[in-house]
Amino acid sequence: MYTIGEFAALGRVSVRMLRHYDAIGLLRPASVDASSGYRHYEVTQLRTLLRIVELRDLGCSLDDAADVLAAPRRWSTTEESRSAAAARSTWRASRSRSRTG
């Protein structure tokens, strides 16, 4: 599980944006700690986040993104898997550099 900050870094979005996605029901955290309210995300949710980011980059509204996410899948996820792996790799490398530097 990733904290909201770690997950935001993986998806290259702000923590504030993830909170907004949660508030509107677009991307809910996998779990929310009952006492602290901390949000945690699963690595499997990264595909959804990257898809939302891509749709936004293409000019889609959040309502349009919600419609796309709700639609049945009709294409391969190979490219999405590559994007998710690249984002994780970049995040790990930057995290490594910040710990050693």
Short mmCIF file of N, CA, C and O in Angstrom, two decimals:
data_model
loop_
_atom_site.label_atom_id
_atom_site.label_comp_id
_atom_site.label_asym_id
_atom_site.label_seq_id
_atom_site.Cartn_x
_atom_site.Cartn_y
_atom_site.Cartn_z
N MET A 1 0.84 -1.19 0.00
CA MET A 1 0.00 0.00 0.00
C MET A 1 0.88 1.24 0.00
O MET A 1 1.95 1.26 0.59
N TYR A 2 0.39 2.26 -0.67
CA TYR A 2 1.09 3.53 -0.75
C TYR A 2 0.33 4.59 0.02
O TYR A 2 -0.90 4.62 0.00
N THR A 3 1.05 5.49 0.66
CA THR A 3 0.40 6.64 1.27
C THR A 3 -0.09 7.55 0.15
O THR A 3 0.33 7.40 -1.01
N ILE A 4 -0.90 8.50 0.48
CA ILE A 4 -1.42 9.41 -0.54
C ILE A 4 -0.28 10.20 -1.21
O ILE A 4 -0.30 10.41 -2.41
N GLY A 5 0.72 10.58 -0.43
CA GLY A 5 1.85 11.32 -0.99
C GLY A 5 2.67 10.48 -1.95
O GLY A 5 3.08 10.94 -3.01
N GLU A 6 2.92 9.23 -1.57
CA GLU A 6 3.67 8.33 -2.45
C GLU A 6 2.90 8.06 -3.73
O GLU A 6 3.45 8.08 -4.82
N PHE A 7 1.59 7.81 -3.58
CA PHE A 7 0.75 7.51 -4.74
C PHE A 7 0.65 8.72 -5.67
O PHE A 7 0.69 8.58 -6.88
N ALA A 8 0.55 9.91 -5.09
CA ALA A 8 0.50 11.13 -5.89
C ALA A 8 1.79 11.28 -6.70
O ALA A 8 1.75 11.63 -7.88
N ALA A 9 2.93 10.99 -6.07
CA ALA A 9 4.21 11.09 -6.77
C ALA A 9 4.28 10.08 -7.91
O ALA A 9 4.77 10.40 -9.00
N LEU A 10 3.80 8.87 -7.69
CA LEU A 10 3.80 7.86 -8.75
C LEU A 10 2.97 8.31 -9.95
O LEU A 10 3.35 8.07 -11.09
N GLY A 11 1.83 8.92 -9.67
CA GLY A 11 0.94 9.34 -10.75
C GLY A 11 1.20 10.74 -11.26
O GLY A 11 0.54 11.22 -12.17
N ARG A 12 2.18 11.41 -10.65
CA ARG A 12 2.54 12.78 -11.03
C ARG A 12 1.35 13.73 -10.94
O ARG A 12 1.08 14.52 -11.84
N VAL A 13 0.62 13.59 -9.82
CA VAL A 13 -0.48 14.51 -9.52
C VAL A 13 -0.27 15.01 -8.10
O VAL A 13 0.56 14.49 -7.37
N SER A 14 -1.03 16.00 -7.71
CA SER A 14 -0.90 16.53 -6.35
C SER A 14 -1.76 15.72 -5.38
O SER A 14 -2.74 15.07 -5.78
N VAL A 15 -1.40 15.79 -4.13
CA VAL A 15 -2.19 15.16 -3.07
C VAL A 15 -3.59 15.78 -3.08
O VAL A 15 -4.60 15.08 -2.92
N ARG A 16 -3.64 17.07 -3.28
CA ARG A 16 -4.93 17.78 -3.33
C ARG A 16 -5.82 17.20 -4.43
O ARG A 16 -7.04 17.04 -4.23
N MET A 17 -5.22 16.88 -5.58
CA MET A 17 -6.01 16.32 -6.68
C MET A 17 -6.54 14.94 -6.31
O MET A 17 -7.71 14.62 -6.60
N LEU A 18 -5.74 14.11 -5.64
CA LEU A 18 -6.22 12.79 -5.21
C LEU A 18 -7.37 12.94 -4.21
O LEU A 18 -8.34 12.17 -4.26
N ARG A 19 -7.27 13.91 -3.33
CA ARG A 19 -8.37 14.15 -2.38
C ARG A 19 -9.64 14.56 -3.13
O ARG A 19 -10.75 14.16 -2.77
N HIS A 20 -9.47 15.36 -4.17
CA HIS A 20 -10.62 15.78 -4.98
C HIS A 20 -11.22 14.58 -5.70
O HIS A 20 -12.45 14.41 -5.72
N TYR A 21 -10.39 13.74 -6.30
CA TYR A 21 -10.88 12.54 -6.98
C TYR A 21 -11.65 11.65 -6.01
O TYR A 21 -12.67 11.05 -6.38
N ASP A 22 -11.19 11.57 -4.77
CA ASP A 22 -11.91 10.80 -3.75
C ASP A 22 -13.25 11.46 -3.45
O ASP A 22 -14.29 10.80 -3.41
N ALA A 23 -13.25 12.77 -3.26
CA ALA A 23 -14.47 13.50 -2.91
C ALA A 23 -15.56 13.35 -3.96
O ALA A 23 -16.75 13.27 -3.62
N ILE A 24 -15.17 13.30 -5.23
CA ILE A 24 -16.18 13.20 -6.30
C ILE A 24 -16.44 11.75 -6.70
O ILE A 24 -17.24 11.49 -7.60
N GLY A 25 -15.74 10.81 -6.07
CA GLY A 25 -15.97 9.39 -6.35
C GLY A 25 -15.27 8.87 -7.58
O GLY A 25 -15.56 7.77 -8.03
N LEU A 26 -14.32 9.62 -8.12
CA LEU A 26 -13.62 9.18 -9.33
C LEU A 26 -12.57 8.13 -9.02
O LEU A 26 -12.43 7.15 -9.74
N LEU A 27 -11.83 8.32 -7.94
CA LEU A 27 -10.80 7.35 -7.54
C LEU A 27 -10.74 7.33 -6.02
O LEU A 27 -10.18 8.22 -5.40
N ARG A 28 -11.37 6.33 -5.46
CA ARG A 28 -11.40 6.19 -4.01
C ARG A 28 -10.15 5.46 -3.52
O ARG A 28 -9.66 4.56 -4.20
N PRO A 29 -9.64 5.81 -2.35
CA PRO A 29 -8.50 5.07 -1.80
C PRO A 29 -8.91 3.63 -1.49
O PRO A 29 -10.09 3.36 -1.24
N ALA A 30 -7.93 2.74 -1.49
CA ALA A 30 -8.21 1.35 -1.14
C ALA A 30 -8.62 1.24 0.32
O ALA A 30 -9.46 0.41 0.68
N SER A 31 -8.03 2.10 1.16
CA SER A 31 -8.43 2.11 2.57
C SER A 31 -8.20 3.50 3.15
O SER A 31 -7.36 4.26 2.68
N VAL A 32 -8.98 3.79 4.18
CA VAL A 32 -8.85 5.04 4.92
C VAL A 32 -8.80 4.66 6.39
O VAL A 32 -9.69 3.97 6.89
N ASP A 33 -7.75 5.08 7.07
CA ASP A 33 -7.60 4.79 8.49
C ASP A 33 -8.71 5.48 9.26
O ASP A 33 -8.90 6.70 9.13
N ALA A 34 -9.44 4.73 10.06
CA ALA A 34 -10.60 5.26 10.78
C ALA A 34 -10.21 6.34 11.79
O ALA A 34 -10.96 7.31 11.98
N SER A 35 -9.07 6.20 12.42
CA SER A 35 -8.71 7.17 13.46
C SER A 35 -8.00 8.40 12.91
O SER A 35 -8.23 9.51 13.35
N SER A 36 -7.14 8.20 11.90
CA SER A 36 -6.36 9.34 11.40
C SER A 36 -6.92 9.94 10.11
O SER A 36 -6.64 11.08 9.79
N GLY A 37 -7.71 9.17 9.38
CA GLY A 37 -8.23 9.65 8.10
C GLY A 37 -7.23 9.52 6.96
O GLY A 37 -7.50 9.95 5.84
N TYR A 38 -6.06 8.93 7.24
CA TYR A 38 -5.03 8.77 6.19
C TYR A 38 -5.53 7.84 5.10
O TYR A 38 -6.09 6.78 5.38
N ARG A 39 -5.30 8.25 3.87
CA ARG A 39 -5.71 7.46 2.72
C ARG A 39 -4.53 6.60 2.25
O ARG A 39 -3.39 7.06 2.23
N HIS A 40 -4.84 5.37 1.83
CA HIS A 40 -3.84 4.48 1.28
C HIS A 40 -4.36 3.88 -0.02
O HIS A 40 -5.56 3.61 -0.15
N TYR A 41 -3.45 3.71 -0.96
CA TYR A 41 -3.80 3.22 -2.29
C TYR A 41 -3.02 1.96 -2.62
O TYR A 41 -1.88 1.79 -2.19
N GLU A 42 -3.62 1.09 -3.41
CA GLU A 42 -3.00 -0.14 -3.89
C GLU A 42 -2.30 0.15 -5.21
O GLU A 42 -2.72 1.03 -5.97
N VAL A 43 -1.25 -0.61 -5.49
CA VAL A 43 -0.53 -0.43 -6.75
C VAL A 43 -1.45 -0.68 -7.94
O VAL A 43 -1.29 -0.07 -9.00
N THR A 44 -2.44 -1.54 -7.77
CA THR A 44 -3.38 -1.82 -8.87
C THR A 44 -4.21 -0.60 -9.26
O THR A 44 -4.74 -0.55 -10.36
N GLN A 45 -4.30 0.38 -8.36
CA GLN A 45 -5.06 1.60 -8.67
C GLN A 45 -4.27 2.58 -9.52
O GLN A 45 -4.83 3.53 -10.05
N LEU A 46 -2.98 2.31 -9.68
CA LEU A 46 -2.15 3.23 -10.47
C LEU A 46 -2.61 3.27 -11.92
O LEU A 46 -2.59 4.33 -12.54
N ARG A 47 -3.04 2.15 -12.45
CA ARG A 47 -3.53 2.12 -13.83
C ARG A 47 -4.69 3.10 -14.01
O ARG A 47 -4.73 3.85 -14.98
N THR A 48 -5.60 3.11 -13.05
CA THR A 48 -6.74 4.02 -13.12
C THR A 48 -6.28 5.47 -13.04
O THR A 48 -6.74 6.32 -13.81
N LEU A 49 -5.38 5.75 -12.11
CA LEU A 49 -4.88 7.12 -11.97
C LEU A 49 -4.18 7.58 -13.24
O LEU A 49 -4.43 8.70 -13.73
N LEU A 50 -3.34 6.74 -13.81
CA LEU A 50 -2.63 7.12 -15.04
C LEU A 50 -3.60 7.33 -16.20
O LEU A 50 -3.40 8.20 -17.04
N ARG A 51 -4.65 6.57 -16.20
CA ARG A 51 -5.68 6.73 -17.24
C ARG A 51 -6.39 8.08 -17.09
O ARG A 51 -6.65 8.78 -18.06
N ILE A 52 -6.70 8.44 -15.85
CA ILE A 52 -7.33 9.73 -15.59
C ILE A 52 -6.41 10.87 -16.03
O ILE A 52 -6.84 11.81 -16.71
N VAL A 53 -5.14 10.77 -15.66
CA VAL A 53 -4.16 11.79 -16.04
C VAL A 53 -4.07 11.91 -17.56
O VAL A 53 -4.06 13.02 -18.11
N GLU A 54 -4.03 10.77 -18.23
CA GLU A 54 -3.95 10.79 -19.69
C GLU A 54 -5.19 11.44 -20.31
O GLU A 54 -5.08 12.25 -21.23
N LEU A 55 -6.35 11.09 -19.80
CA LEU A 55 -7.59 11.68 -20.32
C LEU A 55 -7.62 13.19 -20.08
O LEU A 55 -8.05 13.95 -20.95
N ARG A 56 -7.17 13.62 -18.91
CA ARG A 56 -7.11 15.05 -18.63
C ARG A 56 -6.14 15.75 -19.57
O ARG A 56 -6.43 16.85 -20.05
N ASP A 57 -4.99 15.11 -19.84
CA ASP A 57 -4.02 15.68 -20.77
C ASP A 57 -4.60 15.83 -22.17
O ASP A 57 -4.20 16.71 -22.92
N LEU A 58 -5.54 14.95 -22.50
CA LEU A 58 -6.19 15.02 -23.81
C LEU A 58 -7.34 16.02 -23.83
O LEU A 58 -7.98 16.22 -24.86
N GLY A 59 -7.62 16.64 -22.69
CA GLY A 59 -8.65 17.67 -22.63
C GLY A 59 -10.01 17.19 -22.14
O GLY A 59 -10.99 17.95 -22.20
N CYS A 60 -10.10 15.96 -21.66
CA CYS A 60 -11.37 15.43 -21.17
C CYS A 60 -11.71 16.04 -19.81
O CYS A 60 -10.82 16.30 -19.00
N SER A 61 -12.98 16.21 -19.57
CA SER A 61 -13.44 16.67 -18.26
C SER A 61 -13.40 15.48 -17.30
O SER A 61 -13.28 14.32 -17.72
N LEU A 62 -13.55 15.75 -16.03
CA LEU A 62 -13.60 14.66 -15.06
C LEU A 62 -14.85 13.81 -15.24
O LEU A 62 -14.82 12.60 -15.01
N ASP A 63 -15.94 14.43 -15.67
CA ASP A 63 -17.16 13.66 -15.97
C ASP A 63 -16.91 12.70 -17.13
O ASP A 63 -17.34 11.55 -17.10
N ASP A 64 -16.21 13.19 -18.16
CA ASP A 64 -15.87 12.32 -19.29
C ASP A 64 -14.95 11.19 -18.85
O ASP A 64 -15.12 10.04 -19.26
N ALA A 65 -13.99 11.51 -18.00
CA ALA A 65 -13.07 10.49 -17.49
C ALA A 65 -13.85 9.42 -16.71
O ALA A 65 -13.59 8.23 -16.86
N ALA A 66 -14.81 9.85 -15.91
CA ALA A 66 -15.63 8.90 -15.15
C ALA A 66 -16.40 7.98 -16.10
O ALA A 66 -16.50 6.77 -15.86
N ASP A 67 -16.92 8.54 -17.20
CA ASP A 67 -17.64 7.73 -18.19
C ASP A 67 -16.71 6.71 -18.83
O ASP A 67 -17.09 5.55 -19.02
N VAL A 68 -15.51 7.12 -19.17
CA VAL A 68 -14.54 6.21 -19.79
C VAL A 68 -14.18 5.09 -18.81
O VAL A 68 -14.12 3.92 -19.18
N LEU A 69 -13.95 5.45 -17.55
CA LEU A 69 -13.58 4.44 -16.56
C LEU A 69 -14.71 3.45 -16.31
O LEU A 69 -14.46 2.28 -16.02
N ALA A 70 -15.94 3.90 -16.45
CA ALA A 70 -17.10 3.04 -16.22
C ALA A 70 -17.42 2.15 -17.42
O ALA A 70 -18.11 1.13 -17.27
N ALA A 71 -16.91 2.51 -18.59
CA ALA A 71 -17.20 1.75 -19.81
C ALA A 71 -16.46 0.41 -19.80
O ALA A 71 -15.38 0.30 -19.21
N PRO A 72 -17.02 -0.59 -20.47
CA PRO A 72 -16.32 -1.88 -20.55
C PRO A 72 -15.00 -1.74 -21.29
O PRO A 72 -14.87 -0.93 -22.22
N ARG A 73 -14.01 -2.50 -20.85
CA ARG A 73 -12.67 -2.46 -21.48
C ARG A 73 -12.73 -3.16 -22.83
O ARG A 73 -13.22 -4.26 -22.94
N ARG A 74 -12.15 -2.51 -23.84
CA ARG A 74 -12.15 -3.09 -25.18
C ARG A 74 -10.78 -3.07 -25.82
O ARG A 74 -10.66 -3.26 -27.01
N TRP A 75 -9.75 -2.80 -25.04
CA TRP A 75 -8.41 -2.73 -25.61
C TRP A 75 -7.41 -3.34 -24.65
O TRP A 75 -7.70 -3.59 -23.50
N SER A 76 -6.22 -3.53 -25.13
CA SER A 76 -5.16 -4.15 -24.35
C SER A 76 -4.63 -3.20 -23.29
O SER A 76 -4.58 -1.99 -23.49
N THR A 77 -4.20 -3.75 -22.19
CA THR A 77 -3.63 -2.94 -21.12
C THR A 77 -2.10 -2.96 -21.15
O THR A 77 -1.46 -2.46 -20.24
N THR A 78 -1.51 -3.48 -22.21
CA THR A 78 -0.06 -3.57 -22.30
C THR A 78 0.59 -2.20 -22.15
O THR A 78 1.53 -2.03 -21.38
N GLU A 79 0.10 -1.22 -22.88
CA GLU A 79 0.68 0.12 -22.82
C GLU A 79 0.49 0.74 -21.44
O GLU A 79 1.38 1.39 -20.92
N GLU A 80 -0.68 0.53 -20.85
CA GLU A 80 -0.91 1.05 -19.50
C GLU A 80 0.03 0.40 -18.50
O GLU A 80 0.53 1.06 -17.60
N SER A 81 0.27 -0.89 -18.65
CA SER A 81 1.19 -1.59 -17.75
C SER A 81 2.60 -1.03 -17.88
O SER A 81 3.30 -0.85 -16.88
N ARG A 82 3.00 -0.74 -19.09
CA ARG A 82 4.32 -0.14 -19.30
C ARG A 82 4.40 1.24 -18.65
O ARG A 82 5.40 1.59 -18.05
N SER A 83 3.34 2.02 -18.79
CA SER A 83 3.31 3.36 -18.18
C SER A 83 3.40 3.26 -16.66
O SER A 83 4.12 4.02 -16.02
N ALA A 84 2.67 2.33 -16.09
CA ALA A 84 2.69 2.16 -14.63
C ALA A 84 4.07 1.72 -14.17
O ALA A 84 4.58 2.23 -13.17
N ALA A 85 4.69 0.80 -14.89
CA ALA A 85 6.03 0.34 -14.51
C ALA A 85 7.04 1.46 -14.62
O ALA A 85 7.91 1.62 -13.75
N ALA A 86 6.93 2.27 -15.65
CA ALA A 86 7.86 3.39 -15.83
C ALA A 86 7.68 4.41 -14.71
O ALA A 86 8.66 4.94 -14.18
N ALA A 87 6.44 4.69 -14.33
CA ALA A 87 6.19 5.65 -13.25
C ALA A 87 6.75 5.13 -11.93
O ALA A 87 7.37 5.88 -11.18
N ARG A 88 6.55 3.84 -11.65
CA ARG A 88 7.10 3.26 -10.41
C ARG A 88 8.61 3.33 -10.41
O ARG A 88 9.23 3.68 -9.41
N SER A 89 9.22 3.02 -11.55
CA SER A 89 10.68 3.03 -11.66
C SER A 89 11.23 4.45 -11.44
O SER A 89 12.21 4.64 -10.72
N THR A 90 10.62 5.42 -12.05
CA THR A 90 11.03 6.81 -11.90
C THR A 90 10.88 7.27 -10.45
O THR A 90 11.77 7.90 -9.90
N TRP A 91 9.77 6.91 -9.83
CA TRP A 91 9.53 7.29 -8.45
C TRP A 91 10.57 6.66 -7.52
O TRP A 91 11.12 7.32 -6.67
N ARG A 92 10.85 5.37 -7.72
CA ARG A 92 11.84 4.69 -6.88
C ARG A 92 13.22 5.32 -7.05
O ARG A 92 13.96 5.49 -6.09
N ALA A 93 13.58 5.65 -8.30
CA ALA A 93 14.89 6.26 -8.56
C ALA A 93 14.99 7.62 -7.88
O ALA A 93 16.01 7.94 -7.26
N SER A 94 13.94 8.43 -7.97
CA SER A 94 13.98 9.75 -7.34
C SER A 94 14.01 9.63 -5.82
O SER A 94 14.67 10.40 -5.15
N ARG A 95 13.34 8.65 -5.30
CA ARG A 95 13.33 8.42 -3.86
C ARG A 95 14.71 7.97 -3.38
O ARG A 95 15.18 8.38 -2.35
N SER A 96 15.35 7.15 -4.18
CA SER A 96 16.70 6.67 -3.88
C SER A 96 17.68 7.84 -3.86
O SER A 96 18.53 7.95 -2.97
N ARG A 97 17.58 8.70 -4.86
CA ARG A 97 18.48 9.86 -4.95
C ARG A 97 18.30 10.79 -3.76
O ARG A 97 19.24 11.32 -3.22
N SER A 98 17.05 10.98 -3.35
CA SER A 98 16.79 11.89 -2.23
C SER A 98 17.30 11.33 -0.91
O SER A 98 17.67 12.09 -0.03
N ARG A 99 17.38 10.04 -0.79
CA ARG A 99 17.89 9.43 0.44
C ARG A 99 19.42 9.48 0.51
O ARG A 99 19.97 9.58 1.59
N THR A 100 20.05 9.40 -0.65
CA THR A 100 21.53 9.38 -0.67
C THR A 100 22.12 10.77 -0.80
O THR A 100 23.27 10.99 -0.51
N GLY A 101 21.35 11.71 -1.28
CA GLY A 101 21.86 13.06 -1.55
C GLY A 101 21.61 13.98 -0.50
O GLY A 101 21.89 14.60 0.34
#
